[in-house]
Tab-separated table of C-alpha atoms in Angstrom:
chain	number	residue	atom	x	y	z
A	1	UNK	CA	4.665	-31.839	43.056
A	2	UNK	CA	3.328	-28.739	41.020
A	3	UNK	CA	-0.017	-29.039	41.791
A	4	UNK	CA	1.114	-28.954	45.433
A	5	UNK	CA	3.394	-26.282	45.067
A	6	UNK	CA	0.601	-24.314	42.789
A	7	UNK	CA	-2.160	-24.777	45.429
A	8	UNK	CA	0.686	-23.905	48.214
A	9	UNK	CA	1.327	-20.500	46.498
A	10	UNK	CA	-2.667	-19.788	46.243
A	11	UNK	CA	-2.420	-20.162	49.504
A	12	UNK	CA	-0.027	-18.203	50.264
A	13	UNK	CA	-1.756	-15.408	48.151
A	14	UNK	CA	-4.800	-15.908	50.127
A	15	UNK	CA	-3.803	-15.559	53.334
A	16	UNK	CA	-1.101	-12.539	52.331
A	17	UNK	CA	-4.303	-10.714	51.040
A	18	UNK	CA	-6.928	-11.126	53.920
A	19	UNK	CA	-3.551	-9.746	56.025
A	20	UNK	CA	-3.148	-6.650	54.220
A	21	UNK	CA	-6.852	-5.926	53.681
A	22	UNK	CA	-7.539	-6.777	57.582
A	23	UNK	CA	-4.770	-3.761	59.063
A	24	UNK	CA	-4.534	-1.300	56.345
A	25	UNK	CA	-3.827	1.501	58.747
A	26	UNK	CA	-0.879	-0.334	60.526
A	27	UNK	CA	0.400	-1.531	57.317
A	28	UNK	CA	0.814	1.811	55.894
A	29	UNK	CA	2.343	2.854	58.994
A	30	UNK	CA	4.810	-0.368	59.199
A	31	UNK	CA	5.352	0.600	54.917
A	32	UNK	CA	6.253	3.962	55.438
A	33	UNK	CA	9.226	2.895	57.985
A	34	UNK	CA	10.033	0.187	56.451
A	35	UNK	CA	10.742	2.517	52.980
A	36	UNK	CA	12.375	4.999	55.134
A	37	UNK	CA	14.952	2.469	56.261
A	38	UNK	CA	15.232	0.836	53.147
A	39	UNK	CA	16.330	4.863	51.232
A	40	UNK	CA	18.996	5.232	53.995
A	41	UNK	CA	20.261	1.932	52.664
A	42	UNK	CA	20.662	2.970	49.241
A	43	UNK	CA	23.501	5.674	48.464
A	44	UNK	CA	21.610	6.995	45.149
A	45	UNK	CA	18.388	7.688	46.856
A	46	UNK	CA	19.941	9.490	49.436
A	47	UNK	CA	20.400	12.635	46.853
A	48	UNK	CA	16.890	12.589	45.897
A	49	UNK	CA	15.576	13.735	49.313
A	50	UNK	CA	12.619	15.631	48.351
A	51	UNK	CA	9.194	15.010	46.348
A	52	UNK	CA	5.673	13.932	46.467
A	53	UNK	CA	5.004	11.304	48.643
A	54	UNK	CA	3.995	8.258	46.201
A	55	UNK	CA	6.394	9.443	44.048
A	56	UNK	CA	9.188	8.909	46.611
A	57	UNK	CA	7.706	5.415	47.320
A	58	UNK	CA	7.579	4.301	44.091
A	59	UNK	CA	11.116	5.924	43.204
A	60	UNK	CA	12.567	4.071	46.558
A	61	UNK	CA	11.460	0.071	45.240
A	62	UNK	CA	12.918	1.227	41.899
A	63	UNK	CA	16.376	2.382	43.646
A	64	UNK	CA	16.007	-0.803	45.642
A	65	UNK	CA	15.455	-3.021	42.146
A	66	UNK	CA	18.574	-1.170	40.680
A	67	UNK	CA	21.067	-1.560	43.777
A	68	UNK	CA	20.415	-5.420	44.456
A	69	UNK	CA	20.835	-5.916	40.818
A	70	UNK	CA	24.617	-3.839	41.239
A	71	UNK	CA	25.584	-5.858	44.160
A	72	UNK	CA	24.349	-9.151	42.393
A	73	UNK	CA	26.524	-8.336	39.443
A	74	UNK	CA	29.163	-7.411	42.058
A	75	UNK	CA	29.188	-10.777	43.627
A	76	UNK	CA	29.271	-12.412	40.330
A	77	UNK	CA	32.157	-10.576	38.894
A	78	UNK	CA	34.470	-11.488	42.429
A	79	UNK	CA	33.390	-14.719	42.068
A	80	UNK	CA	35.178	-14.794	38.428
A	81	UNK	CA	37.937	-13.470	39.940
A	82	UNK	CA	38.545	-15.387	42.852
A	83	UNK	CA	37.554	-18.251	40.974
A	84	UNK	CA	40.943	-16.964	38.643
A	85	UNK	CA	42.900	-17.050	41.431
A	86	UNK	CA	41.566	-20.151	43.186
A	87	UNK	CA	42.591	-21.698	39.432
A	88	UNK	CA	45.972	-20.114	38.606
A	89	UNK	CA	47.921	-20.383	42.140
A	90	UNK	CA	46.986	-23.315	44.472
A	91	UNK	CA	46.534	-21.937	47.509
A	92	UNK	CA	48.757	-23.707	50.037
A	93	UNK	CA	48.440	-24.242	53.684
A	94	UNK	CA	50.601	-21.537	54.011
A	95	UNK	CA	48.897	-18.975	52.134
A	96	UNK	CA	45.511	-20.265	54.140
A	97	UNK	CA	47.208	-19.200	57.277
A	98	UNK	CA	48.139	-16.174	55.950
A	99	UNK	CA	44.300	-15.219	55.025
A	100	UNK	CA	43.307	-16.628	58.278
A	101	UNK	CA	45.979	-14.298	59.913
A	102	UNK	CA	45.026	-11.308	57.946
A	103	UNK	CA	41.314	-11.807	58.684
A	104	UNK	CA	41.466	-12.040	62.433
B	1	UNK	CA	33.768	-29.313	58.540
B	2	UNK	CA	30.271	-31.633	58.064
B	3	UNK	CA	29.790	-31.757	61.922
B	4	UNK	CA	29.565	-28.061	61.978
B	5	UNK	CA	27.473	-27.463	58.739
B	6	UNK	CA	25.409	-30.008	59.462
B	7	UNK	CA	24.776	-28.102	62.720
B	8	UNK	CA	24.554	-24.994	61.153
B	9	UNK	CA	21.382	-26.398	59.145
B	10	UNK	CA	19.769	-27.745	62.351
B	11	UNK	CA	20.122	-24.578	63.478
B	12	UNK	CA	18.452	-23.123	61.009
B	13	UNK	CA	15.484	-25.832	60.291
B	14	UNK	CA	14.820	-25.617	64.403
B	15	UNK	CA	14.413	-21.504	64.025
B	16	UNK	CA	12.038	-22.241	60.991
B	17	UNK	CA	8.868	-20.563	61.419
B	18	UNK	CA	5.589	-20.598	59.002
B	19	UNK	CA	2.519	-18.837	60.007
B	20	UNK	CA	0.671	-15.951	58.621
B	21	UNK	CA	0.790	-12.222	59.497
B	22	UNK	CA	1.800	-12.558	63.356
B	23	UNK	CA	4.561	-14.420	62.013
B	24	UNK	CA	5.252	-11.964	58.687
B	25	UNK	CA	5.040	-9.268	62.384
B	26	UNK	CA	7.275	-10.569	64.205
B	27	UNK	CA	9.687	-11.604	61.429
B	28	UNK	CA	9.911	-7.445	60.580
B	29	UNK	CA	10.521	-6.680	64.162
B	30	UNK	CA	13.326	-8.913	64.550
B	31	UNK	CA	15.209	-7.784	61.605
B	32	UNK	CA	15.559	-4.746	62.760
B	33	UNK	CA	18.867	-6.087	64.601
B	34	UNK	CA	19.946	-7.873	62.055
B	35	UNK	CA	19.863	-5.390	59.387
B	36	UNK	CA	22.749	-3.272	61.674
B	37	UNK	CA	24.253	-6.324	62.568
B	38	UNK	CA	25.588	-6.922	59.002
B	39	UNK	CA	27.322	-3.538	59.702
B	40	UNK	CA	29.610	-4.529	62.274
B	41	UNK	CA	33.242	-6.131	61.360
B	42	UNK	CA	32.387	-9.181	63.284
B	43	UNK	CA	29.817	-10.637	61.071
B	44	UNK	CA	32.278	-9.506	57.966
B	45	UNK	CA	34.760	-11.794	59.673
B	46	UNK	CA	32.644	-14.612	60.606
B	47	UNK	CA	31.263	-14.591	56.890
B	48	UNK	CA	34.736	-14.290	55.229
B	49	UNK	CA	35.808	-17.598	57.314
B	50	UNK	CA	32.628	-19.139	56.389
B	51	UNK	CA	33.478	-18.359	52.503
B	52	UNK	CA	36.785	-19.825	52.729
B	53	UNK	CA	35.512	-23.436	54.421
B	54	UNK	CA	33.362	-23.092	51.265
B	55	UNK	CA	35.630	-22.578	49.123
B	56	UNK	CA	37.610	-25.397	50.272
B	57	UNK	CA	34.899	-27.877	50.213
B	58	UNK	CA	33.951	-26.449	46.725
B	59	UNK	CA	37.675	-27.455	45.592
B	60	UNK	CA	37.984	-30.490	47.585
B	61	UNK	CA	34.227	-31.820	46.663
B	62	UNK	CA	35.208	-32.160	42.923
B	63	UNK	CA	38.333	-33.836	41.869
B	64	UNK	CA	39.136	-31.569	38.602
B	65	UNK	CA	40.856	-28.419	39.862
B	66	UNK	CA	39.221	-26.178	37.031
B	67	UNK	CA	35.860	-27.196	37.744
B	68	UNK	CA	36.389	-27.138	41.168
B	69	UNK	CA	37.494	-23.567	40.481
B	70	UNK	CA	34.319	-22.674	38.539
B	71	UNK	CA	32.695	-19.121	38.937
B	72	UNK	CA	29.105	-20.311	39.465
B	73	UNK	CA	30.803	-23.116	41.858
B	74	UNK	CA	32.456	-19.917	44.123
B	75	UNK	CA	28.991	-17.395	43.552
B	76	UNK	CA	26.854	-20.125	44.872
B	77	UNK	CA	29.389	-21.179	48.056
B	78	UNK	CA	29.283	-17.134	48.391
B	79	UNK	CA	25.482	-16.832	48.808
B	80	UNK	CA	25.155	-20.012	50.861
B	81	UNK	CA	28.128	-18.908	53.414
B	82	UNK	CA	25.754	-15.429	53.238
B	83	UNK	CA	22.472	-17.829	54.031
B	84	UNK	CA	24.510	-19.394	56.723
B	85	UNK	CA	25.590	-16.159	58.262
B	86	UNK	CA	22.361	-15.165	58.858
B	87	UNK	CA	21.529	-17.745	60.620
B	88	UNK	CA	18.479	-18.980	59.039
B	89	UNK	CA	16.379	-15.940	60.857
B	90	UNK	CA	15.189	-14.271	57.170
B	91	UNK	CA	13.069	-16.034	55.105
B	92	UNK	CA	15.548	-14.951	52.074
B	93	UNK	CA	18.330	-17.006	53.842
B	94	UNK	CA	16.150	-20.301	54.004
B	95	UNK	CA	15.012	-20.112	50.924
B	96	UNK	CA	18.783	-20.035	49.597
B	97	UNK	CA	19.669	-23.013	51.911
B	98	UNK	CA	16.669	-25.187	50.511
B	99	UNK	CA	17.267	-24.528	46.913
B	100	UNK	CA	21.010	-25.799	47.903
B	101	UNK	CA	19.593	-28.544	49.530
B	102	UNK	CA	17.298	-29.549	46.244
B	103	UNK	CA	20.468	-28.904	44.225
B	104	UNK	CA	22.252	-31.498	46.457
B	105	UNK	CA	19.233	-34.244	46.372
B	106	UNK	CA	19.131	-33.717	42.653
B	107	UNK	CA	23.111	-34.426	42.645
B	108	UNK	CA	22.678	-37.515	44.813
B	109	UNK	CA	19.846	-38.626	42.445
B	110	UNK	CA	20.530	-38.058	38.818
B	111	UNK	CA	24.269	-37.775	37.360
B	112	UNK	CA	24.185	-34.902	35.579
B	113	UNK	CA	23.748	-31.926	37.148
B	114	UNK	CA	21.088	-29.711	37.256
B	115	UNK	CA	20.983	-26.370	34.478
B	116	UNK	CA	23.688	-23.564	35.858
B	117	UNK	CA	22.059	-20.888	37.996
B	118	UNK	CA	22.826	-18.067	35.051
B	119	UNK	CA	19.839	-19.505	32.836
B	120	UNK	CA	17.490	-19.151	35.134
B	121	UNK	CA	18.921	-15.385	36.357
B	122	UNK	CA	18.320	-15.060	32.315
B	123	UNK	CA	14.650	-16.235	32.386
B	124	UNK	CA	14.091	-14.226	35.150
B	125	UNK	CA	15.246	-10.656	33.610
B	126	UNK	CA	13.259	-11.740	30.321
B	127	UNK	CA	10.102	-12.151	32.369
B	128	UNK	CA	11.271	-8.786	33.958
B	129	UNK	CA	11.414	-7.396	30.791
B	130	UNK	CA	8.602	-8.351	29.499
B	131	UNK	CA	6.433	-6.793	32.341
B	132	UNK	CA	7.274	-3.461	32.633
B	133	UNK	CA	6.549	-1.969	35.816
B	134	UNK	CA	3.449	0.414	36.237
B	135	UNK	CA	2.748	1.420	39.647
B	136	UNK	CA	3.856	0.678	43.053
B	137	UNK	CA	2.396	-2.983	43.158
B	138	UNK	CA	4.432	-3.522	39.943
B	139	UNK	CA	7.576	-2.752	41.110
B	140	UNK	CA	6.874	-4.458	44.375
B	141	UNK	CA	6.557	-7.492	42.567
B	142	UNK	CA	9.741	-7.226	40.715
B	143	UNK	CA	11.776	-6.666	43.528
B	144	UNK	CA	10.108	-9.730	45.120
B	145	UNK	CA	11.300	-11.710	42.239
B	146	UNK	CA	14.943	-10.141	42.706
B	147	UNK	CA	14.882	-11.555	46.510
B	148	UNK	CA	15.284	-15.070	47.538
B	149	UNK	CA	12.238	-16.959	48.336
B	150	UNK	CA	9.789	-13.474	48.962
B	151	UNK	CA	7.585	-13.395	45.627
B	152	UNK	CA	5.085	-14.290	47.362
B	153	UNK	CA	4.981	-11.615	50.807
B	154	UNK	CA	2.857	-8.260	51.489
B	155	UNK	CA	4.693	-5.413	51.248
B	156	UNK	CA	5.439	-5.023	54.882
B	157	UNK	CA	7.071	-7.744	54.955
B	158	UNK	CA	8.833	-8.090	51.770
B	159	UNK	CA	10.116	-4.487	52.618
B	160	UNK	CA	11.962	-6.011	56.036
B	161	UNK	CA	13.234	-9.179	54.417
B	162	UNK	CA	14.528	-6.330	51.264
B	163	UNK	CA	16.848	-4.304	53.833
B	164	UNK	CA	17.963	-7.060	55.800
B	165	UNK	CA	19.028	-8.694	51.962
B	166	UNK	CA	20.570	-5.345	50.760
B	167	UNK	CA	22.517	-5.216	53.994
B	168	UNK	CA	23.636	-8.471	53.709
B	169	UNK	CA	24.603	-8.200	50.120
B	170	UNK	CA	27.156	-5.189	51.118
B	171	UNK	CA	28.818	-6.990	53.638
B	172	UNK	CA	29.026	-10.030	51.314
B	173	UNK	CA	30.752	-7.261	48.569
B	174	UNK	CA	32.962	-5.785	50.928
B	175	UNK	CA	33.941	-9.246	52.444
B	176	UNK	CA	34.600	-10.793	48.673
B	177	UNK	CA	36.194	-7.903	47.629
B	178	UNK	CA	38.640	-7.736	50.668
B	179	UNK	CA	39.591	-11.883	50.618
B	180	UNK	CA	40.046	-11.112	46.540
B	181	UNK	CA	42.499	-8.483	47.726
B	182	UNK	CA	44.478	-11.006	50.053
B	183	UNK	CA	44.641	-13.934	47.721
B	184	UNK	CA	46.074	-11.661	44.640
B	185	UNK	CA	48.522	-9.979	47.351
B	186	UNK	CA	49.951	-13.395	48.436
B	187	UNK	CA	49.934	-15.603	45.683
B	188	UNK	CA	51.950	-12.800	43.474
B	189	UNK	CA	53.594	-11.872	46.277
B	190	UNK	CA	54.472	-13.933	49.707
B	191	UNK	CA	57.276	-12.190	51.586
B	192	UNK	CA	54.845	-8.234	51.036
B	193	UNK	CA	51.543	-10.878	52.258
B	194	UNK	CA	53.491	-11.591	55.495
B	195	UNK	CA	54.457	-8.712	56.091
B	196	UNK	CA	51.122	-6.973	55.589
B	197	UNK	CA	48.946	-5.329	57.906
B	198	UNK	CA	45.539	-6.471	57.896
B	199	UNK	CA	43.017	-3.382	57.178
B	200	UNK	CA	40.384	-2.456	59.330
């Protein structure tokens, strides 16, 4: 099993490389959309308008690293919570109807 | 409940796709719907109903109520309602719906379970740590490690499968953080939960 998975990820490595070196051009195209979309994702980077082109780039997958991390901490704290709530009061039939209700 | 997950994960092992760059291609152009998709309140909705099937099955799967009730137990129904959602069309979403799948062989298996999901989010921020990130291939490769299943795409790519993920991880916030909202409103109080208007 890890020698497959080890020889599937060389693979993978492979074929990722002889993509990016065969359309450079395109791919820096396709990377410089792709980074513009990804900054008017992120509310920081949004500020920071302004700056030398690399610079930005690099300063963008940072922004990016930093946000997911936020919202993955985000999703783990409401999961404590609602896993509080799910514990302390038993949500009922009722109450289900109630959320079902609200969320429609 | 099963009938309809189980055709959920048809759905998404018939929409599989492997290739190489046509497929990495195409994969970026599609996303581009999704990505504003996760910004409309009908996929919040859909995805908050999702959650709470999960979170019923996660309390009615295991007989004691407080580990039924368990905070990794809810995160992980969380991100596979989010996998769901998206419909198995980004290659983050399938790789959360496999390692659920090995979770569930390894369940069926062995007894005990497998080690909690927070020691390996530890491992991973040591390795992060202990790489620090130099240029732009270095922090290209630890944001691949921060989304599901993409260490191992070109930068293209790994930047569509990124904003799709980010988008998807707001809605998932905003969703949690509204059915959070309703479930402390109505369990302290009922009568002020009936009466309630739900928010756009």
């Amino acid at each position: 099993m890890s020698s497959g998975r080890r020889s599937s990820r060389t693979r993978r490595a492979g074929s990722s490389s002889l993509s990016s070196s065969t359309s450079r051009s395109i791919s820096e195209d396709q990377i410089s959309e792709l980074l513009s979309k990804l900054q008017a994702l992120l509310p920081e980077s949004q500020a920071r308008n302004g700056g030398a082109h690399r610079g930005s780039a690099a300063r963008v997958l940072q922004d990016t690293c930093s946000y997911i991390r936020s919202l993955h901490q985000e999703v783990d704290n409401l999961s404590e919570t609602l896993a509080e709530l799910l514990a302390s009061a038993d949500v009922t039939s009722d109450q289900a109807a109630v959320i079902r209700s609200l969320l429609m | 409940m099963p009938s309809s997950a189980s055709a959920d994960a048809e759905g998404a092992r018939s929409k599989r796709k492997r290739g190489s760059s046509a497929a990495c291609a195409s994969d970026g152009s599609d996303q581009q719907g999704p990505s504003s998709h996760w910004l409309t309140p009908r996929a919040q909705q859909a995805y908050s109903s999702k959650l709470l099937q999960a979170l019923r099955l996660v309390r009615g799967g295991t007989g004691t109520p407080t580990c039924s009730a368990s905070a990794p137990a809810v995160r992980d129904a969380a991100y596979r309602a989010l996998a769901v959602a998206a419909r198995g069309r980004s290659r983050w979403s399938r790789a959360i719906l496999a390692r659920s799948r090995r979770r569930r062989a390894l369940l069926r298996a062995r007894r005990p379970p497998p080690p909690t999901p927070r020691h390996r989010q530890r491992r991973h921020q040591q390795q992060q740590d202990e790489r620090p990130a130099g240029g732009l291939a270095g922090r290209a490769k630890v944001l691949a490690r921060l989304v599901p299943g993409c260490r191992s795409l070109s930068l293209p790519a790994l930047l569509a499968e990124v904003s799709d993920y980010v988008a998807a991880l707001e809605m998932q916030v905003r969703a949690m953080g509204q059915l959070t909202h309703d479930l402390a409103s109505s369990s302290s109080a009922p009568t002020t939960a009936s009466t309630m208007i739900a928010p756009p």
